[in-house]
PDB file of C-alpha atoms in Angstrom:
ATOM      1  CA  MET A   1      -3.203   9.932 -89.228  1.00 47.00           C
ATOM      2  CA  ARG A   2      -2.139   6.747 -91.002  1.00 48.00           C
ATOM      3  CA  PHE A   3       0.870   6.501 -88.653  1.00 46.00           C
ATOM      4  CA  ILE A   4      -1.398   6.718 -85.586  1.00 45.00           C
ATOM      5  CA  LYS A   5      -3.666   3.932 -86.874  1.00 46.00           C
ATOM      6  CA  LYS A   6      -0.670   1.686 -87.580  1.00 46.00           C
ATOM      7  CA  TRP A   7       0.912   2.432 -84.207  1.00 44.00           C
ATOM      8  CA  CYS A   8      -2.426   1.933 -82.425  1.00 44.00           C
ATOM      9  CA  SER A   9      -2.989  -1.525 -83.931  1.00 45.00           C
ATOM     10  CA  PHE A  10       0.635  -2.478 -83.110  1.00 45.00           C
ATOM     11  CA  ALA A  11       0.247  -1.293 -79.492  1.00 45.00           C
ATOM     12  CA  ILE A  12      -3.051  -3.120 -78.984  1.00 48.00           C
ATOM     13  CA  HIS A  13      -1.480  -6.278 -80.428  1.00 45.00           C
ATOM     14  CA  LYS A  14       1.425  -5.965 -77.960  1.00 46.00           C
ATOM     15  CA  VAL A  15      -0.896  -5.380 -74.982  1.00 46.00           C
ATOM     16  CA  THR A  16      -3.067  -8.388 -75.814  1.00 46.00           C
ATOM     17  CA  GLN A  17       0.008 -10.613 -75.981  1.00 46.00           C
ATOM     18  CA  LYS A  18       0.895  -9.893 -72.333  1.00 46.00           C
ATOM     19  CA  ASN A  19       0.240 -12.755 -69.920  1.00 45.00           C
ATOM     20  CA  ASP A  20      -1.417 -10.524 -67.310  1.00 44.00           C
ATOM     21  CA  PHE A  21      -3.936  -9.093 -69.805  1.00 43.00           C
ATOM     22  CA  VAL A  22      -6.549 -11.615 -68.653  1.00 43.00           C
ATOM     23  CA  ASN A  23      -6.449 -10.241 -65.107  1.00 42.00           C
ATOM     24  CA  SER A  24      -6.342  -6.555 -65.979  1.00 42.00           C
ATOM     25  CA  TYR A  25      -8.314  -3.951 -67.837  1.00 44.00           C
ATOM     26  CA  VAL A  26      -6.753  -1.742 -70.475  1.00 44.00           C
ATOM     27  CA  TYR A  27      -7.756   1.877 -70.861  1.00 46.00           C
ATOM     28  CA  PHE A  28      -6.442   3.827 -73.786  1.00 48.00           C
ATOM     29  CA  SER A  29      -7.261   7.163 -75.308  1.00 48.00           C
ATOM     30  CA  VAL A  30      -6.229   8.463 -78.698  1.00 49.00           C
ATOM     31  CA  TYR A  31      -4.951  12.003 -79.062  1.00 46.00           C
ATOM     32  CA  PRO A  32      -3.670  13.471 -82.335  1.00 50.00           C
ATOM     33  CA  THR A  33      -0.094  13.268 -81.066  1.00 49.00           C
ATOM     34  CA  LYS A  34       0.096  10.235 -78.787  1.00 51.00           C
ATOM     35  CA  ILE A  35      -1.694   7.208 -77.371  1.00 53.00           C
ATOM     36  CA  LEU A  36      -1.825   6.675 -73.600  1.00 54.00           C
ATOM     37  CA  PHE A  37      -2.049   3.232 -72.021  1.00 54.00           C
ATOM     38  CA  ARG A  38      -2.842   2.489 -68.393  1.00 57.00           C
ATOM     39  CA  THR A  39      -3.236  -1.030 -67.022  1.00 62.00           C
ATOM     40  CA  MET A  40      -5.425  -1.531 -63.969  1.00 58.00           C
ATOM     41  CA  LYS A  41      -3.786  -3.955 -61.536  1.00 66.00           C
ATOM     42  CA  SER A  42      -6.475  -4.324 -58.848  1.00 69.00           C
ATOM     43  CA  LEU A  43     -10.119  -3.591 -58.134  1.00 74.00           C
ATOM     44  CA  VAL A  44      -9.512  -3.226 -54.388  1.00 76.00           C
ATOM     45  CA  ASN A  45      -8.025  -0.011 -53.016  1.00 78.00           C
ATOM     46  CA  GLU A  46      -7.222  -1.369 -49.533  1.00 80.00           C
ATOM     47  CA  VAL A  47      -7.985  -4.805 -48.153  1.00 80.00           C
ATOM     48  CA  ASN A  48      -9.116  -3.373 -44.797  1.00 84.00           C
ATOM     49  CA  ASN A  49     -11.776  -1.214 -46.488  1.00 87.00           C
ATOM     50  CA  ALA A  50     -12.872  -3.666 -49.192  1.00 87.00           C
ATOM     51  CA  VAL A  51     -16.184  -4.653 -47.577  1.00 90.00           C
ATOM     52  CA  THR A  52     -17.155  -1.100 -46.645  1.00 90.00           C
ATOM     53  CA  GLU A  53     -16.280   0.204 -50.108  1.00 90.00           C
ATOM     54  CA  SER A  54     -18.172  -2.633 -51.787  1.00 90.00           C
ATOM     55  CA  LEU A  55     -21.328  -1.962 -49.766  1.00 92.00           C
ATOM     56  CA  PHE A  56     -20.982   1.778 -50.303  1.00 91.00           C
ATOM     57  CA  GLY A  57     -20.659   1.167 -54.043  1.00 90.00           C
ATOM     58  CA  LEU A  58     -23.796  -0.983 -54.000  1.00 91.00           C
ATOM     59  CA  SER A  59     -25.757   1.706 -52.166  1.00 91.00           C
ATOM     60  CA  PHE A  60     -24.395   4.322 -54.572  1.00 91.00           C
ATOM     61  CA  ALA A  61     -25.462   2.247 -57.594  1.00 92.00           C
ATOM     62  CA  PHE A  62     -28.904   1.603 -56.065  1.00 93.00           C
ATOM     63  CA  PRO A  63     -29.777   4.751 -54.085  1.00 92.00           C
ATOM     64  CA  GLN A  64     -33.081   3.292 -52.901  1.00 93.00           C
ATOM     65  CA  LEU A  65     -31.161   0.929 -50.582  1.00 94.00           C
ATOM     66  CA  GLU A  66     -30.297   2.160 -47.110  1.00 94.00           C
ATOM     67  CA  TYR A  67     -26.744   1.416 -45.999  1.00 95.00           C
ATOM     68  CA  GLN A  68     -25.671   1.711 -42.353  1.00 94.00           C
ATOM     69  CA  GLU A  69     -21.888   1.890 -42.517  1.00 93.00           C
ATOM     70  CA  SER A  70     -21.337   1.575 -38.765  1.00 94.00           C
ATOM     71  CA  HIS A  71     -23.023  -1.854 -38.691  1.00 95.00           C
ATOM     72  CA  LYS A  72     -22.377  -2.986 -42.303  1.00 95.00           C
ATOM     73  CA  VAL A  73     -26.118  -3.489 -42.810  1.00 96.00           C
ATOM     74  CA  VAL A  74     -27.999  -2.940 -46.069  1.00 96.00           C
ATOM     75  CA  LEU A  75     -31.756  -2.425 -45.661  1.00 95.00           C
ATOM     76  CA  MET A  76     -34.466  -2.482 -48.290  1.00 92.00           C
ATOM     77  CA  PRO A  77     -36.543   0.625 -48.920  1.00 87.00           C
ATOM     78  CA  ASN A  78     -40.117   0.948 -47.667  1.00 86.00           C
ATOM     79  CA  LEU A  79     -39.959  -1.580 -44.835  1.00 85.00           C
ATOM     80  CA  GLN A  80     -43.256  -0.189 -43.520  1.00 84.00           C
ATOM     81  CA  GLU A  81     -45.066  -1.469 -46.645  1.00 84.00           C
ATOM     82  CA  ARG A  82     -44.150  -5.071 -45.726  1.00 81.00           C
ATOM     83  CA  LYS A  83     -45.626  -5.088 -42.227  1.00 83.00           C
ATOM     84  CA  HIS A  84     -47.964  -8.022 -42.989  1.00 86.00           C
ATOM     85  CA  LYS A  85     -45.267 -10.213 -44.557  1.00 90.00           C
ATOM     86  CA  VAL A  86     -42.498 -12.271 -43.025  1.00 93.00           C
ATOM     87  CA  SER A  87     -39.173 -10.489 -43.482  1.00 94.00           C
ATOM     88  CA  LEU A  88     -35.991 -12.298 -44.471  1.00 96.00           C
ATOM     89  CA  ILE A  89     -32.569 -11.345 -43.158  1.00 97.00           C
ATOM     90  CA  CYS A  90     -29.366 -12.994 -44.334  1.00 96.00           C
ATOM     91  CA  GLY A  91     -25.706 -12.296 -43.922  1.00 94.00           C
ATOM     92  CA  GLY A  92     -22.333 -13.767 -43.304  1.00 92.00           C
ATOM     93  CA  GLY A  93     -18.660 -13.249 -43.769  1.00 90.00           C
ATOM     94  CA  SER A  94     -17.510 -11.418 -46.854  1.00 88.00           C
ATOM     95  CA  GLY A  95     -15.358 -13.992 -48.589  1.00 79.00           C
ATOM     96  CA  HIS A  96     -15.034 -12.688 -52.108  1.00 70.00           C
ATOM     97  CA  GLU A  97     -17.717 -10.037 -51.819  1.00 76.00           C
ATOM     98  CA  PRO A  98     -20.628  -9.309 -49.466  1.00 80.00           C
ATOM     99  CA  PHE A  99     -22.915 -11.807 -51.224  1.00 85.00           C
ATOM    100  CA  ALA A 100     -26.228 -11.208 -49.438  1.00 91.00           C
ATOM    101  CA  ALA A 101     -26.358  -7.453 -50.018  1.00 92.00           C
ATOM    102  CA  GLY A 102     -27.132  -7.999 -53.691  1.00 91.00           C
ATOM    103  CA  TYR A 103     -30.361  -9.792 -52.790  1.00 93.00           C
ATOM    104  CA  VAL A 104     -31.903  -6.946 -50.774  1.00 95.00           C
ATOM    105  CA  GLY A 105     -35.097  -5.630 -52.347  1.00 91.00           C
ATOM    106  CA  ASN A 106     -38.817  -6.177 -52.868  1.00 89.00           C
ATOM    107  CA  GLY A 107     -39.727  -9.858 -52.844  1.00 89.00           C
ATOM    108  CA  MET A 108     -36.275 -10.778 -51.558  1.00 93.00           C
ATOM    109  CA  LEU A 109     -34.284  -9.947 -48.426  1.00 95.00           C
ATOM    110  CA  ALA A 110     -35.364  -7.151 -46.109  1.00 95.00           C
ATOM    111  CA  ALA A 111     -31.806  -6.748 -44.810  1.00 96.00           C
ATOM    112  CA  ALA A 112     -28.316  -8.124 -45.253  1.00 97.00           C
ATOM    113  CA  VAL A 113     -25.537  -8.082 -42.670  1.00 97.00           C
ATOM    114  CA  ALA A 114     -21.938  -8.266 -43.868  1.00 95.00           C
ATOM    115  CA  GLY A 115     -19.003  -9.419 -41.822  1.00 93.00           C
ATOM    116  CA  SER A 116     -15.349  -8.769 -42.435  1.00 91.00           C
ATOM    117  CA  ILE A 117     -13.415 -10.786 -44.986  1.00 88.00           C
ATOM    118  CA  TYR A 118     -13.677 -14.460 -43.993  1.00 88.00           C
ATOM    119  CA  ALA A 119     -15.246 -13.560 -40.633  1.00 92.00           C
ATOM    120  CA  ALA A 120     -18.846 -13.691 -39.463  1.00 94.00           C
ATOM    121  CA  PRO A 121     -20.645 -10.444 -38.652  1.00 95.00           C
ATOM    122  CA  PRO A 122     -20.747  -9.620 -34.934  1.00 96.00           C
ATOM    123  CA  SER A 123     -23.987 -10.402 -33.095  1.00 97.00           C
ATOM    124  CA  LYS A 124     -24.321  -6.682 -32.305  1.00 97.00           C
ATOM    125  CA  HIS A 125     -24.629  -5.880 -36.029  1.00 97.00           C
ATOM    126  CA  ILE A 126     -27.107  -8.711 -36.568  1.00 98.00           C
ATOM    127  CA  SER A 127     -29.180  -7.474 -33.607  1.00 97.00           C
ATOM    128  CA  TYR A 128     -29.220  -4.010 -35.165  1.00 97.00           C
ATOM    129  CA  ALA A 129     -30.623  -5.444 -38.413  1.00 97.00           C
ATOM    130  CA  ILE A 130     -33.276  -7.408 -36.505  1.00 97.00           C
ATOM    131  CA  ASP A 131     -34.294  -4.312 -34.521  1.00 95.00           C
ATOM    132  CA  ARG A 132     -34.544  -2.136 -37.637  1.00 94.00           C
ATOM    133  CA  VAL A 133     -36.648  -4.677 -39.541  1.00 95.00           C
ATOM    134  CA  SER A 134     -38.866  -5.492 -36.541  1.00 93.00           C
ATOM    135  CA  GLN A 135     -39.851  -1.823 -36.123  1.00 92.00           C
ATOM    136  CA  TYR A 136     -42.252  -2.223 -39.050  1.00 86.00           C
ATOM    137  CA  ASN A 137     -42.891  -5.967 -38.971  1.00 87.00           C
ATOM    138  CA  ASN A 138     -45.887  -7.603 -37.256  1.00 81.00           C
ATOM    139  CA  THR A 139     -45.585 -11.148 -38.564  1.00 90.00           C
ATOM    140  CA  GLY A 140     -42.014 -12.189 -37.795  1.00 94.00           C
ATOM    141  CA  ILE A 141     -38.528 -12.499 -39.165  1.00 96.00           C
ATOM    142  CA  LEU A 142     -36.850 -15.490 -40.777  1.00 97.00           C
ATOM    143  CA  MET A 143     -33.069 -15.494 -40.529  1.00 97.00           C
ATOM    144  CA  VAL A 144     -31.239 -17.314 -43.339  1.00 96.00           C
ATOM    145  CA  VAL A 145     -27.942 -18.385 -41.772  1.00 95.00           C
ATOM    146  CA  PRO A 146     -24.974 -19.800 -43.710  1.00 93.00           C
ATOM    147  CA  ASN A 147     -23.825 -23.096 -42.227  1.00 92.00           C
ATOM    148  CA  TYR A 148     -20.457 -21.870 -40.949  1.00 92.00           C
ATOM    149  CA  THR A 149     -19.416 -22.003 -37.303  1.00 93.00           C
ATOM    150  CA  GLY A 150     -19.000 -18.249 -36.746  1.00 94.00           C
ATOM    151  CA  ASP A 151     -22.202 -17.388 -38.591  1.00 94.00           C
ATOM    152  CA  CYS A 152     -24.254 -19.973 -36.663  1.00 95.00           C
ATOM    153  CA  LEU A 153     -22.825 -18.776 -33.344  1.00 97.00           C
ATOM    154  CA  ASN A 154     -23.285 -15.023 -33.889  1.00 97.00           C
ATOM    155  CA  PHE A 155     -26.691 -15.306 -35.556  1.00 97.00           C
ATOM    156  CA  GLY A 156     -27.792 -17.631 -32.728  1.00 97.00           C
ATOM    157  CA  ILE A 157     -26.765 -15.079 -30.081  1.00 98.00           C
ATOM    158  CA  ALA A 158     -28.594 -12.272 -31.901  1.00 98.00           C
ATOM    159  CA  ILE A 159     -31.719 -14.418 -32.312  1.00 97.00           C
ATOM    160  CA  GLU A 160     -31.766 -15.278 -28.600  1.00 98.00           C
ATOM    161  CA  LYS A 161     -31.462 -11.586 -27.699  1.00 97.00           C
ATOM    162  CA  ALA A 162     -34.338 -10.773 -30.056  1.00 97.00           C
ATOM    163  CA  ARG A 163     -36.513 -13.515 -28.559  1.00 96.00           C
ATOM    164  CA  GLN A 164     -35.845 -12.126 -25.070  1.00 97.00           C
ATOM    165  CA  LYS A 165     -37.285  -8.826 -26.322  1.00 95.00           C
ATOM    166  CA  GLY A 166     -40.433 -10.683 -27.410  1.00 95.00           C
ATOM    167  CA  LEU A 167     -39.788 -10.637 -31.153  1.00 95.00           C
ATOM    168  CA  LYS A 168     -40.836 -13.512 -33.408  1.00 95.00           C
ATOM    169  CA  VAL A 169     -37.601 -14.707 -34.981  1.00 96.00           C
ATOM    170  CA  ARG A 170     -36.806 -18.077 -36.541  1.00 96.00           C
ATOM    171  CA  LYS A 171     -33.666 -19.332 -38.217  1.00 95.00           C
ATOM    172  CA  ARG A 172     -32.859 -21.643 -41.121  1.00 96.00           C
ATOM    173  CA  LYS A 173     -29.346 -22.892 -41.749  1.00 94.00           C
ATOM    174  CA  THR A 174     -28.329 -23.210 -45.378  1.00 92.00           C
ATOM    175  CA  ASN A 175     -25.325 -24.408 -47.310  1.00 89.00           C
ATOM    176  CA  LEU A 176     -24.510 -21.526 -49.606  1.00 73.00           C
TER     177      LEU A 176
END
């Protein structure tokens, strides 16, 4: 047992001296006969699925959220309870992570729309979020739009389509 403790402290010392230790996680398990080390190199399985997997993970961690994978929309639970309040919808391209999805909940966003990495969400997905939220909303929807060209364009198209349907929708551009 003394040998294992000595070897374990030596191995941990060697792992912490590596230059890439800052960017990786170290998992180790101690068995009576050996110590296993595995270094994690990345948190992303595939770049093409990063946004979908991130939103799925969020909905898995918070099962009360509703996630529509086909449109990359995260909706808050109990939208029908907020029918006398203005609903907020935000979204945008997923640069480092889908930022707006973390703000969906009571007293915050009613829905978040995520685009692909460094690309604005399509107006079709934004229209879907507006339609879902407006099913239960009598007072109107405020769209919080990041001040990027693609976001302003696609959110503007979706807002115009919603206004043609007779929905009360306003937009506010923000610098996030």
